[in-house]
PDB file of C-alpha atoms in Angstrom:
ATOM      1  CA  UNK A   1       2.897  -3.372   7.496  1.00 37.00           C
ATOM      2  CA  UNK A   2       5.418  -0.568   8.073  1.00 43.00           C
ATOM      3  CA  UNK A   3       7.584  -2.956  10.109  1.00 45.00           C
ATOM      4  CA  UNK A   4       7.673  -5.310   7.119  1.00 43.00           C
ATOM      5  CA  UNK A   5       9.022  -2.528   4.929  1.00 42.00           C
ATOM      6  CA  UNK A   6      11.713  -1.914   7.549  1.00 49.00           C
ATOM      7  CA  UNK A   7      12.698  -5.607   7.419  1.00 52.00           C
ATOM      8  CA  UNK A   8      13.525  -5.521   3.725  1.00 59.00           C
ATOM      9  CA  UNK A   9      12.363  -2.998   1.138  1.00 73.00           C
ATOM     10  CA  UNK A  10      10.453  -4.364  -1.831  1.00 71.00           C
ATOM     11  CA  UNK A  11      13.069  -2.963  -4.215  1.00 77.00           C
ATOM     12  CA  UNK A  12      15.833  -4.887  -2.451  1.00 80.00           C
ATOM     13  CA  UNK A  13      13.851  -8.128  -2.615  1.00 81.00           C
ATOM     14  CA  UNK A  14      12.853  -7.455  -6.222  1.00 81.00           C
ATOM     15  CA  UNK A  15      16.535  -7.298  -7.203  1.00 83.00           C
ATOM     16  CA  UNK A  16      17.042 -10.741  -5.685  1.00 84.00           C
ATOM     17  CA  UNK A  17      14.383 -12.460  -7.797  1.00 84.00           C
ATOM     18  CA  UNK A  18      15.755 -14.202 -10.873  1.00 86.00           C
ATOM     19  CA  UNK A  19      14.207 -16.087 -13.779  1.00 85.00           C
ATOM     20  CA  UNK A  20      15.844 -19.487 -13.962  1.00 88.00           C
ATOM     21  CA  UNK A  21      14.427 -22.427 -15.937  1.00 89.00           C
ATOM     22  CA  UNK A  22      11.270 -20.421 -16.549  1.00 85.00           C
ATOM     23  CA  UNK A  23      10.578 -19.843 -12.840  1.00 86.00           C
ATOM     24  CA  UNK A  24      10.825 -16.768 -10.643  1.00 86.00           C
ATOM     25  CA  UNK A  25      13.228 -17.855  -7.910  1.00 89.00           C
ATOM     26  CA  UNK A  26      15.381 -16.603  -5.057  1.00 89.00           C
ATOM     27  CA  UNK A  27      18.778 -18.046  -4.136  1.00 92.00           C
ATOM     28  CA  UNK A  28      19.374 -19.680  -0.768  1.00 92.00           C
ATOM     29  CA  UNK A  29      22.087 -17.156   0.180  1.00 91.00           C
ATOM     30  CA  UNK A  30      19.799 -14.199  -0.429  1.00 90.00           C
ATOM     31  CA  UNK A  31      16.976 -15.808   1.519  1.00 89.00           C
ATOM     32  CA  UNK A  32      19.290 -16.655   4.413  1.00 89.00           C
ATOM     33  CA  UNK A  33      20.415 -13.036   4.518  1.00 88.00           C
ATOM     34  CA  UNK A  34      16.822 -11.781   4.504  1.00 85.00           C
ATOM     35  CA  UNK A  35      15.844 -14.269   7.238  1.00 84.00           C
ATOM     36  CA  UNK A  36      18.976 -13.293   9.158  1.00 85.00           C
ATOM     37  CA  UNK A  37      20.269 -16.876   9.387  1.00 88.00           C
ATOM     38  CA  UNK A  38      23.310 -18.623   7.938  1.00 91.00           C
ATOM     39  CA  UNK A  39      22.903 -20.291   4.553  1.00 90.00           C
ATOM     40  CA  UNK A  40      24.023 -23.629   5.975  1.00 92.00           C
ATOM     41  CA  UNK A  41      21.314 -23.411   8.664  1.00 90.00           C
ATOM     42  CA  UNK A  42      18.638 -22.639   6.065  1.00 91.00           C
ATOM     43  CA  UNK A  43      19.754 -25.559   3.870  1.00 92.00           C
ATOM     44  CA  UNK A  44      19.963 -27.876   6.898  1.00 93.00           C
ATOM     45  CA  UNK A  45      16.352 -27.104   7.767  1.00 91.00           C
ATOM     46  CA  UNK A  46      15.361 -27.813   4.161  1.00 91.00           C
ATOM     47  CA  UNK A  47      17.217 -31.171   4.188  1.00 92.00           C
ATOM     48  CA  UNK A  48      15.497 -32.134   7.449  1.00 92.00           C
ATOM     49  CA  UNK A  49      12.125 -31.385   5.869  1.00 90.00           C
ATOM     50  CA  UNK A  50      12.870 -32.670   2.360  1.00 90.00           C
ATOM     51  CA  UNK A  51       9.312 -33.936   1.878  1.00 90.00           C
ATOM     52  CA  UNK A  52       8.012 -30.346   2.040  1.00 89.00           C
ATOM     53  CA  UNK A  53      10.223 -29.216  -0.860  1.00 90.00           C
ATOM     54  CA  UNK A  54       9.434 -31.047  -4.104  1.00 90.00           C
ATOM     55  CA  UNK A  55      11.159 -29.920  -7.299  1.00 90.00           C
ATOM     56  CA  UNK A  56       8.353 -27.457  -8.081  1.00 89.00           C
ATOM     57  CA  UNK A  57       9.270 -25.496  -4.929  1.00 90.00           C
ATOM     58  CA  UNK A  58      13.056 -25.809  -4.854  1.00 92.00           C
ATOM     59  CA  UNK A  59      15.895 -27.043  -7.060  1.00 93.00           C
ATOM     60  CA  UNK A  60      19.671 -26.930  -7.164  1.00 92.00           C
ATOM     61  CA  UNK A  61      21.436 -24.864  -9.804  1.00 92.00           C
ATOM     62  CA  UNK A  62      23.730 -26.456 -12.348  1.00 91.00           C
ATOM     63  CA  UNK A  63      27.360 -25.359 -12.597  1.00 89.00           C
ATOM     64  CA  UNK A  64      26.527 -23.437 -15.770  1.00 91.00           C
ATOM     65  CA  UNK A  65      23.641 -21.593 -14.053  1.00 90.00           C
ATOM     66  CA  UNK A  66      25.857 -20.777 -11.047  1.00 89.00           C
ATOM     67  CA  UNK A  67      28.597 -19.464 -13.336  1.00 87.00           C
ATOM     68  CA  UNK A  68      26.009 -17.308 -15.117  1.00 86.00           C
ATOM     69  CA  UNK A  69      25.064 -15.696 -11.808  1.00 85.00           C
ATOM     70  CA  UNK A  70      28.702 -15.121 -10.873  1.00 85.00           C
ATOM     71  CA  UNK A  71      29.406 -13.560 -14.267  1.00 84.00           C
ATOM     72  CA  UNK A  72      26.399 -11.233 -14.259  1.00 81.00           C
ATOM     73  CA  UNK A  73      26.190 -10.139 -10.606  1.00 80.00           C
ATOM     74  CA  UNK A  74      29.119  -8.967  -8.524  1.00 78.00           C
ATOM     75  CA  UNK A  75      27.469  -9.912  -5.274  1.00 79.00           C
ATOM     76  CA  UNK A  76      27.874 -13.604  -6.150  1.00 82.00           C
ATOM     77  CA  UNK A  77      31.662 -13.287  -6.377  1.00 82.00           C
ATOM     78  CA  UNK A  78      32.050 -15.625  -3.350  1.00 81.00           C
ATOM     79  CA  UNK A  79      30.189 -18.344  -5.279  1.00 82.00           C
ATOM     80  CA  UNK A  80      32.860 -18.327  -7.973  1.00 82.00           C
ATOM     81  CA  UNK A  81      35.185 -20.767  -6.230  1.00 81.00           C
ATOM     82  CA  UNK A  82      32.555 -22.569  -4.183  1.00 82.00           C
ATOM     83  CA  UNK A  83      32.159 -26.275  -4.888  1.00 84.00           C
ATOM     84  CA  UNK A  84      28.641 -26.249  -3.440  1.00 87.00           C
ATOM     85  CA  UNK A  85      25.890 -25.469  -5.916  1.00 91.00           C
ATOM     86  CA  UNK A  86      23.243 -23.132  -4.466  1.00 92.00           C
ATOM     87  CA  UNK A  87      19.576 -23.988  -4.113  1.00 93.00           C
ATOM     88  CA  UNK A  88      16.846 -21.744  -5.439  1.00 93.00           C
ATOM     89  CA  UNK A  89      13.287 -21.436  -4.167  1.00 92.00           C
ATOM     90  CA  UNK A  90      10.136 -20.524  -6.066  1.00 89.00           C
ATOM     91  CA  UNK A  91       7.439 -18.328  -4.562  1.00 85.00           C
ATOM     92  CA  UNK A  92       5.764 -21.350  -2.980  1.00 86.00           C
ATOM     93  CA  UNK A  93       9.114 -22.669  -1.796  1.00 88.00           C
ATOM     94  CA  UNK A  94       9.684 -19.389   0.043  1.00 86.00           C
ATOM     95  CA  UNK A  95       6.298 -19.800   1.736  1.00 83.00           C
ATOM     96  CA  UNK A  96       7.293 -23.300   2.817  1.00 85.00           C
ATOM     97  CA  UNK A  97      10.596 -21.970   4.204  1.00 85.00           C
ATOM     98  CA  UNK A  98       8.689 -19.890   6.729  1.00 80.00           C
ATOM     99  CA  UNK A  99       7.182 -23.066   8.160  1.00 81.00           C
ATOM    100  CA  UNK A 100      10.512 -24.871   8.577  1.00 83.00           C
ATOM    101  CA  UNK A 101      12.421 -21.872   9.939  1.00 81.00           C
ATOM    102  CA  UNK A 102       9.646 -21.499  12.489  1.00 72.00           C
ATOM    103  CA  UNK A 103      10.200 -17.951  13.711  1.00 70.00           C
ATOM    104  CA  UNK A 104       7.974 -14.900  13.883  1.00 68.00           C
ATOM    105  CA  UNK A 105      10.398 -12.783  11.843  1.00 71.00           C
ATOM    106  CA  UNK A 106      10.613 -15.519   9.184  1.00 72.00           C
ATOM    107  CA  UNK A 107       6.850 -15.404   8.763  1.00 69.00           C
ATOM    108  CA  UNK A 108       6.864 -11.592   8.501  1.00 74.00           C
ATOM    109  CA  UNK A 109       9.688 -11.419   5.965  1.00 75.00           C
ATOM    110  CA  UNK A 110       8.069 -14.241   3.957  1.00 72.00           C
ATOM    111  CA  UNK A 111       4.941 -12.133   3.592  1.00 75.00           C
ATOM    112  CA  UNK A 112       7.008  -9.271   2.140  1.00 76.00           C
ATOM    113  CA  UNK A 113       8.889 -11.645  -0.181  1.00 78.00           C
ATOM    114  CA  UNK A 114       5.689 -13.247  -1.496  1.00 76.00           C
ATOM    115  CA  UNK A 115       4.105  -9.834  -2.113  1.00 78.00           C
ATOM    116  CA  UNK A 116       7.222  -8.901  -4.079  1.00 77.00           C
ATOM    117  CA  UNK A 117       6.969 -12.129  -6.115  1.00 71.00           C
ATOM    118  CA  UNK A 118       3.377 -11.186  -6.950  1.00 75.00           C
ATOM    119  CA  UNK A 119       4.453  -7.664  -7.955  1.00 77.00           C
ATOM    120  CA  UNK A 120       7.193  -9.048 -10.234  1.00 73.00           C
ATOM    121  CA  UNK A 121       4.676 -11.460 -11.767  1.00 70.00           C
ATOM    122  CA  UNK A 122       2.316  -8.574 -12.505  1.00 69.00           C
ATOM    123  CA  UNK A 123       5.138  -6.618 -14.162  1.00 70.00           C
ATOM    124  CA  UNK A 124       6.039  -9.613 -16.314  1.00 65.00           C
ATOM    125  CA  UNK A 125       2.400 -10.051 -17.280  1.00 66.00           C
ATOM    126  CA  UNK A 126       2.096  -6.359 -18.175  1.00 63.00           C
ATOM    127  CA  UNK A 127       5.229  -6.630 -20.315  1.00 65.00           C
ATOM    128  CA  UNK A 128       3.792  -9.633 -22.163  1.00 67.00           C
ATOM    129  CA  UNK A 129       0.615  -7.667 -22.919  1.00 66.00           C
ATOM    130  CA  UNK A 130       2.739  -4.742 -24.091  1.00 62.00           C
ATOM    131  CA  UNK A 131       4.710  -7.113 -26.321  1.00 62.00           C
ATOM    132  CA  UNK A 132       1.501  -8.414 -27.909  1.00 66.00           C
ATOM    133  CA  UNK A 133       0.295  -4.860 -28.556  1.00 66.00           C
ATOM    134  CA  UNK A 134       3.652  -3.934 -30.107  1.00 63.00           C
ATOM    135  CA  UNK A 135       3.447  -6.922 -32.460  1.00 67.00           C
ATOM    136  CA  UNK A 136      -0.049  -5.812 -33.509  1.00 67.00           C
ATOM    137  CA  UNK A 137       1.244  -2.290 -34.198  1.00 64.00           C
ATOM    138  CA  UNK A 138       4.195  -3.646 -36.148  1.00 63.00           C
ATOM    139  CA  UNK A 139       1.906  -5.699 -38.365  1.00 66.00           C
ATOM    140  CA  UNK A 140      -0.349  -2.673 -38.932  1.00 65.00           C
ATOM    141  CA  UNK A 141       2.628  -0.512 -39.852  1.00 63.00           C
ATOM    142  CA  UNK A 142       3.995  -3.255 -42.054  1.00 61.00           C
ATOM    143  CA  UNK A 143       0.652  -3.375 -43.868  1.00 64.00           C
ATOM    144  CA  UNK A 144       0.586   0.432 -44.113  1.00 64.00           C
ATOM    145  CA  UNK A 145       4.194   0.481 -45.316  1.00 68.00           C
ATOM    146  CA  UNK A 146       3.280  -1.828 -48.186  1.00 72.00           C
ATOM    147  CA  UNK A 147       0.289   0.346 -49.061  1.00 71.00           C
ATOM    148  CA  UNK A 148       2.431   3.499 -48.913  1.00 72.00           C
ATOM    149  CA  UNK A 149       5.016   1.857 -51.171  1.00 73.00           C
ATOM    150  CA  UNK A 150       2.244   1.087 -53.684  1.00 75.00           C
ATOM    151  CA  UNK A 151       1.143   4.732 -53.583  1.00 75.00           C
ATOM    152  CA  UNK A 152       4.714   5.922 -54.206  1.00 71.00           C
ATOM    153  CA  UNK A 153       5.083   3.461 -57.050  1.00 78.00           C
ATOM    154  CA  UNK A 154       1.869   4.751 -58.632  1.00 76.00           C
ATOM    155  CA  UNK A 155       3.099   8.353 -58.250  1.00 74.00           C
ATOM    156  CA  UNK A 156       6.442   7.452 -59.879  1.00 72.00           C
ATOM    157  CA  UNK A 157       4.617   5.831 -62.781  1.00 76.00           C
ATOM    158  CA  UNK A 158       2.504   8.968 -63.229  1.00 74.00           C
ATOM    159  CA  UNK A 159       5.635  11.152 -63.156  1.00 70.00           C
ATOM    160  CA  UNK A 160       7.380   8.935 -65.716  1.00 70.00           C
ATOM    161  CA  UNK A 161       4.291   8.990 -67.925  1.00 68.00           C
ATOM    162  CA  UNK A 162       4.109  12.794 -67.665  1.00 60.00           C
ATOM    163  CA  UNK A 163       7.811  13.131 -68.593  1.00 58.00           C
ATOM    164  CA  UNK A 164       7.220  11.111 -71.711  1.00 63.00           C
ATOM    165  CA  UNK A 165       4.248  13.299 -72.628  1.00 61.00           C
ATOM    166  CA  UNK A 166       6.312  16.477 -72.129  1.00 63.00           C
ATOM    167  CA  UNK A 167       9.064  15.500 -74.624  1.00 63.00           C
ATOM    168  CA  UNK A 168       9.189  17.966 -77.491  1.00 67.00           C
ATOM    169  CA  UNK A 169       7.298  16.566 -80.412  1.00 67.00           C
ATOM    170  CA  UNK A 170       8.432  16.636 -83.941  1.00 70.00           C
ATOM    171  CA  UNK A 171       6.165  18.801 -85.935  1.00 68.00           C
ATOM    172  CA  UNK A 172       3.829  16.999 -88.242  1.00 72.00           C
ATOM    173  CA  UNK A 173       3.889  17.888 -91.872  1.00 70.00           C
ATOM    174  CA  UNK A 174       6.554  19.063 -94.245  1.00 69.00           C
ATOM    175  CA  UNK A 175       8.988  21.928 -93.961  1.00 69.00           C
ATOM    176  CA  UNK A 176       9.345  24.661 -96.442  1.00 70.00           C
ATOM    177  CA  UNK A 177      12.824  25.794 -97.133  1.00 70.00           C
ATOM    178  CA  UNK A 178      12.162  29.412 -96.179  1.00 64.00           C
ATOM    179  CA  UNK A 179      10.693  28.566 -92.761  1.00 56.00           C
ATOM    180  CA  UNK A 180      13.979  27.661 -91.203  1.00 53.00           C
TER     181      UNK A 180
END
């Protein structure tokens, strides 16, 4: 297990996982670097074993998606002028890559990558739960805010009513001329 950490730290792999089209994916260039092979070799192996990579496991980015990566991450600067659109692999696609690359190190690094995918999935799940709890709190506070506003309104009405009662009253009766 310690050797796997030496291959690629979880944090480094975690930074290479993106959410594209609603999937957690890794880009072919990043995977090739982690597997210590050239990107063209990785993609050649995928083309030779096309049947093992249906669209649920791997897909090619659109120009717009590629440009989004280039714009947001400096490390994709070389992609900017590339005419080739990169491929991305889901968690299961990464597992399938280990079988087509067919090396001991590929299997070991795949295990680390998949564990990182699972960790990222757990973080996303935890964030969704946190989001649900925040919505519940917001609705409670919203309800309490309305109730507090009603209390303040009632207090204002009481204050206004008291002010009217405190106005000096005109004396009842008649005045005698010598009382002034």
